[in-house]
CSV table of C-alpha atoms and ligand atoms in Angstrom, one decimal:
chain,number,residue,atom,x,y,z
D,1,UNK,CA,-46.5,-39.4,-17.5
D,2,UNK,CA,-45.6,-42.9,-18.8
D,3,UNK,CA,-44.6,-42.3,-22.4
D,4,UNK,CA,-44.6,-45.5,-24.4
D,5,UNK,CA,-41.1,-44.9,-25.6
D,6,UNK,CA,-39.7,-44.6,-22.1
D,7,UNK,CA,-41.4,-47.8,-21.1
D,8,UNK,CA,-40.0,-49.6,-24.2
D,9,UNK,CA,-36.5,-48.4,-23.7
D,10,UNK,CA,-36.6,-49.2,-19.9
D,11,UNK,CA,-37.7,-52.7,-20.8
D,12,UNK,CA,-35.1,-53.0,-23.6
D,13,UNK,CA,-32.4,-52.2,-21.1
D,14,UNK,CA,-33.6,-54.5,-18.4
D,15,UNK,CA,-34.0,-57.3,-20.9
D,16,UNK,CA,-30.6,-56.6,-22.5
D,17,UNK,CA,-28.8,-57.0,-19.2
D,18,UNK,CA,-31.2,-59.8,-17.9
D,19,UNK,CA,-31.7,-57.8,-14.8
D,20,UNK,CA,-34.7,-59.6,-13.3
D,21,UNK,CA,-34.3,-63.2,-12.2
D,22,UNK,CA,-37.1,-65.4,-10.9
D,23,UNK,CA,-36.5,-64.2,-7.3
D,24,UNK,CA,-37.1,-60.5,-8.2
D,25,UNK,CA,-40.0,-61.4,-10.4
D,26,UNK,CA,-41.6,-63.4,-7.6
D,27,UNK,CA,-41.0,-60.5,-5.2
D,28,UNK,CA,-42.9,-58.2,-7.5
D,29,UNK,CA,-45.7,-60.8,-8.0
D,30,UNK,CA,-46.1,-61.1,-4.2
D,31,UNK,CA,-46.6,-57.3,-4.0
D,32,UNK,CA,-49.4,-57.6,-6.7
D,33,UNK,CA,-50.9,-60.7,-5.0
D,34,UNK,CA,-51.2,-58.9,-1.6
D,35,UNK,CA,-52.4,-55.7,-3.2
D,36,UNK,CA,-49.6,-53.7,-1.7
D,37,UNK,CA,-48.7,-50.3,-3.2
D,38,UNK,CA,-46.8,-51.0,-6.5
D,39,UNK,CA,-44.0,-48.6,-5.4
D,40,UNK,CA,-41.0,-50.8,-5.8
D,41,UNK,CA,-38.1,-49.4,-7.8
D,42,UNK,CA,-37.7,-50.7,-11.3
D,43,UNK,CA,-35.1,-53.3,-12.4
D,44,UNK,CA,-32.9,-50.6,-14.0
D,45,UNK,CA,-33.2,-48.5,-10.8
D,46,UNK,CA,-32.3,-51.6,-8.8
D,47,UNK,CA,-29.2,-52.1,-10.9
D,48,UNK,CA,-28.3,-48.5,-10.4
D,49,UNK,CA,-28.6,-48.8,-6.6
D,50,UNK,CA,-26.5,-52.0,-6.8
D,51,UNK,CA,-23.8,-50.0,-8.7
D,52,UNK,CA,-23.9,-47.2,-6.2
D,53,UNK,CA,-23.5,-49.7,-3.3
D,54,UNK,CA,-20.5,-51.2,-5.1
D,55,UNK,CA,-19.0,-47.8,-5.8
D,56,UNK,CA,-18.9,-46.8,-2.1
D,57,UNK,CA,-17.8,-50.3,-1.1
D,58,UNK,CA,-20.8,-50.8,1.1
D,59,UNK,CA,-20.6,-53.1,4.0
D,60,UNK,CA,-23.3,-51.5,6.1
D,61,UNK,CA,-26.6,-50.3,4.6
D,62,UNK,CA,-29.8,-49.0,6.1
D,63,UNK,CA,-33.0,-48.7,4.2
D,64,UNK,CA,-36.2,-46.9,5.3
D,65,UNK,CA,-39.3,-48.6,3.8
D,66,UNK,CA,-39.0,-52.2,2.9
D,67,UNK,CA,-42.3,-52.7,1.2
D,68,UNK,CA,-42.0,-56.2,-0.4
D,69,UNK,CA,-38.2,-56.2,-0.3
D,70,UNK,CA,-37.5,-55.6,-4.0
D,71,UNK,CA,-34.9,-52.8,-3.5
D,72,UNK,CA,-33.7,-54.6,-0.4
D,73,UNK,CA,-32.7,-57.6,-2.5
D,74,UNK,CA,-30.8,-55.4,-5.0
D,75,UNK,CA,-28.9,-53.7,-2.1
D,76,UNK,CA,-28.4,-57.0,-0.2
D,77,UNK,CA,-26.8,-58.6,-3.2
D,78,UNK,CA,-24.3,-55.7,-3.5
D,79,UNK,CA,-23.0,-56.3,0.0
D,80,UNK,CA,-19.7,-58.0,0.9
D,81,UNK,CA,-19.8,-61.5,2.4
D,82,UNK,CA,-19.9,-60.0,5.9
D,83,UNK,CA,-22.0,-57.0,5.1
D,84,UNK,CA,-25.2,-56.2,6.7
D,85,UNK,CA,-28.4,-54.4,5.6
D,86,UNK,CA,-31.1,-53.3,8.1
D,87,UNK,CA,-34.4,-52.4,6.4
D,88,UNK,CA,-37.1,-50.8,8.5
D,89,UNK,CA,-40.8,-51.2,7.7
D,90,UNK,CA,-43.7,-49.8,9.6
D,91,UNK,CA,-46.4,-52.1,8.3
D,92,UNK,CA,-46.1,-55.6,9.9
D,93,UNK,CA,-48.0,-57.3,7.0
D,94,UNK,CA,-45.5,-55.8,4.5
D,95,UNK,CA,-42.6,-56.9,6.7
D,96,UNK,CA,-43.9,-60.4,6.9
D,97,UNK,CA,-44.1,-60.7,3.1
D,98,UNK,CA,-40.7,-59.0,2.7
D,99,UNK,CA,-39.1,-61.5,5.1
D,100,UNK,CA,-40.4,-64.4,2.9
D,101,UNK,CA,-39.0,-62.7,-0.2
D,102,UNK,CA,-35.6,-62.1,1.5
D,103,UNK,CA,-35.5,-65.8,2.6
D,104,UNK,CA,-36.3,-66.9,-0.9
D,105,UNK,CA,-33.4,-64.7,-2.2
D,106,UNK,CA,-31.1,-66.5,0.3
D,107,UNK,CA,-30.3,-63.2,2.0
D,108,UNK,CA,-31.7,-64.0,5.5
D,109,UNK,CA,-28.2,-63.9,7.1
D,110,UNK,CA,-27.3,-60.6,5.5
D,111,UNK,CA,-30.6,-58.7,5.7
D,112,UNK,CA,-32.4,-57.8,8.9
D,113,UNK,CA,-36.0,-56.5,8.6
D,114,UNK,CA,-37.1,-54.5,11.6
D,115,UNK,CA,-40.8,-53.8,12.0
D,116,UNK,CA,-41.5,-50.4,13.5
D,117,UNK,CA,-41.4,-46.6,13.3
D,118,UNK,CA,-38.1,-45.7,11.6
D,119,UNK,CA,-37.3,-42.8,13.9
D,120,UNK,CA,-37.7,-45.1,16.9
D,121,UNK,CA,-35.7,-47.9,15.3
D,122,UNK,CA,-32.9,-45.5,14.3
D,123,UNK,CA,-32.7,-44.2,17.9
D,124,UNK,CA,-32.3,-47.8,19.1
D,125,UNK,CA,-29.6,-48.4,16.6
D,126,UNK,CA,-27.9,-45.2,17.7
D,127,UNK,CA,-27.9,-46.3,21.4
D,128,UNK,CA,-26.6,-49.8,20.6
D,129,UNK,CA,-23.8,-49.1,18.2
D,130,UNK,CA,-21.5,-46.4,16.8
D,131,UNK,CA,-20.7,-48.2,13.5
D,132,UNK,CA,-20.6,-46.1,10.4
D,133,UNK,CA,-23.2,-46.6,7.6
D,134,UNK,CA,-21.9,-46.7,4.1
D,135,UNK,CA,-25.2,-46.3,2.3
D,136,UNK,CA,-28.5,-45.0,3.6
D,137,UNK,CA,-31.6,-45.4,1.3
D,138,UNK,CA,-34.8,-43.6,2.2
D,139,UNK,CA,-37.9,-44.7,0.3
D,140,UNK,CA,-40.8,-44.1,2.7
D,141,UNK,CA,-42.2,-41.3,5.0
D,142,UNK,CA,-41.2,-38.4,2.7
D,143,UNK,CA,-42.3,-35.7,5.3
D,144,UNK,CA,-39.5,-36.9,7.6
D,145,UNK,CA,-36.7,-37.1,5.0
D,146,UNK,CA,-34.6,-34.3,6.6
D,147,UNK,CA,-34.7,-36.0,10.0
D,148,UNK,CA,-33.5,-39.3,8.5
D,149,UNK,CA,-30.9,-37.4,6.5
D,150,UNK,CA,-29.5,-35.8,9.7
D,151,UNK,CA,-29.3,-39.2,11.4
D,152,UNK,CA,-27.6,-40.7,8.4
D,153,UNK,CA,-25.1,-37.8,8.3
D,154,UNK,CA,-24.2,-38.3,11.9
D,155,UNK,CA,-23.5,-42.0,11.2
D,156,UNK,CA,-21.6,-41.5,8.0
D,157,UNK,CA,-17.9,-41.5,7.0
D,158,UNK,CA,-16.4,-39.5,4.1
D,159,UNK,CA,-17.7,-41.1,1.0
D,160,UNK,CA,-20.9,-42.5,2.5
D,161,UNK,CA,-24.0,-42.2,0.3
D,162,UNK,CA,-27.3,-40.8,1.4
D,163,UNK,CA,-30.0,-41.6,-1.2
D,164,UNK,CA,-33.6,-40.5,-1.3
D,165,UNK,CA,-36.2,-41.8,-3.7
D,166,UNK,CA,-39.2,-39.9,-5.1
D,167,UNK,CA,-38.0,-36.3,-4.9
D,168,UNK,CA,-39.6,-35.2,-8.2
D,169,UNK,CA,-43.1,-36.7,-7.9
D,170,UNK,CA,-44.4,-36.4,-11.4
D,171,UNK,CA,-43.1,-32.8,-11.5
D,172,UNK,CA,-45.3,-31.8,-8.6
D,173,UNK,CA,-42.0,-30.7,-6.9
D,174,UNK,CA,-42.3,-27.5,-8.9
D,175,UNK,CA,-45.5,-26.5,-7.1
D,176,UNK,CA,-44.5,-24.2,-4.2
D,177,UNK,CA,-48.1,-23.9,-3.1
D,178,UNK,CA,-48.7,-27.7,-2.9
D,179,UNK,CA,-50.6,-28.9,0.1
D,180,UNK,CA,-49.5,-32.5,-0.5
D,181,UNK,CA,-47.4,-33.6,2.5
D,182,UNK,CA,-45.1,-35.7,0.4
D,183,UNK,CA,-44.5,-32.9,-2.1
D,184,UNK,CA,-43.8,-30.4,0.8
D,185,UNK,CA,-41.5,-33.0,2.3
D,186,UNK,CA,-39.4,-33.5,-0.8
D,187,UNK,CA,-39.3,-29.8,-1.6
D,188,UNK,CA,-37.9,-29.1,1.8
D,189,UNK,CA,-35.5,-31.9,1.4
D,190,UNK,CA,-34.2,-30.8,-2.0
D,191,UNK,CA,-33.8,-27.3,-0.8
D,192,UNK,CA,-31.9,-28.4,2.3
D,193,UNK,CA,-29.5,-30.5,0.1
D,194,UNK,CA,-28.8,-27.5,-2.1
D,195,UNK,CA,-27.5,-25.6,0.9
D,196,UNK,CA,-25.9,-28.4,2.9
D,197,UNK,CA,-22.1,-28.0,3.1
D,198,UNK,CA,-21.5,-31.5,4.4
D,199,UNK,CA,-22.6,-33.3,1.3
D,200,UNK,CA,-22.4,-33.0,-2.5
D,201,UNK,CA,-25.6,-33.9,-4.2
D,202,UNK,CA,-26.9,-34.7,-7.7
D,203,UNK,CA,-30.7,-35.0,-8.2
D,204,UNK,CA,-31.6,-37.1,-11.2
D,205,UNK,CA,-35.0,-37.2,-13.0
D,206,UNK,CA,-36.1,-40.7,-13.7
D,207,UNK,CA,-38.4,-42.0,-16.5
D,208,UNK,CA,-39.3,-45.5,-17.4
D,209,UNK,CA,-41.8,-48.2,-16.4
D,210,UNK,CA,-42.5,-46.4,-13.2
D,211,UNK,CA,-44.1,-43.0,-12.7
D,212,UNK,CA,-42.0,-40.0,-13.6
D,213,UNK,CA,-39.9,-39.3,-10.5
D,214,UNK,CA,-36.4,-38.7,-9.3
D,215,UNK,CA,-33.7,-39.7,-6.9
D,216,UNK,CA,-31.3,-37.5,-4.8
D,217,UNK,CA,-27.8,-38.9,-4.4
D,218,UNK,CA,-25.6,-37.2,-1.8
D,219,UNK,CA,-22.0,-38.1,-1.1
D,220,UNK,CA,-20.7,-37.2,2.3
D,221,UNK,CA,-17.7,-34.8,2.0
X,301,DHB,C1,-44.7,-43.3,-3.4
X,301,DHB,C2,-43.7,-43.9,-2.7
X,301,DHB,C3,-42.7,-44.4,-3.3
X,301,DHB,O1,-41.6,-45.0,-2.6
X,301,DHB,C4,-42.6,-44.5,-4.7
X,301,DHB,O2,-41.5,-45.0,-5.3
X,301,DHB,C5,-43.6,-43.9,-5.4
X,301,DHB,C6,-44.7,-43.3,-4.8
X,301,DHB,C7,-45.8,-42.6,-2.7
X,301,DHB,O3,-46.0,-42.8,-1.5
X,301,DHB,O4,-46.6,-41.9,-3.3
X,302,MG,MG1,-39.8,-45.0,-3.9
């Protein structure tokens, strides 16, 4: 459902605030050039993530699913001078392209891209450090969202944000008989959030230049 009016307003807003510079445009172009999935967030969604990172004073961010690094650049730019973002990508080809884009954005000292299975990488991080994560953004591997959430909660402080993309999926989230693993994954995730006493959550529907979808934003109590 990509209504013309939603696309026009999304574009009006990103133009009004000049949200996309050459670096972000080139990142999107690299995704098209390499025929990667066009699943990056939009510029307005990037600005929204940037705002959330600022609001929780993020110094330590973890992202699951780097793709070409588009959201990684938005989040990396929101960090403090000594902040650090670890982004985990399972596809080595995507990670290679993302690393180039991160370097082009001048964020190579702030952003670390780790290639591998996110569960394994998170276990390694767990063994090597007990630092708290201020913002955790999951944007890949929807069936494992709850596992990532539990890891994030364990490594959070009061006020940390745990954010999950694509929890509406063009409204397919309504279908309790769905056999789509991603839909099943986000349905379970949303339900878990509705009952979890350790976080307060708001799930927003999102419309615009991207497919109709939504984002779950949880703050740790
Ligand atoms: C899918 C993944 C995404 O991160 C996204 O933003 C849109 C769709 C997907 O796997 O279908
Ligand atoms: Mg996504």
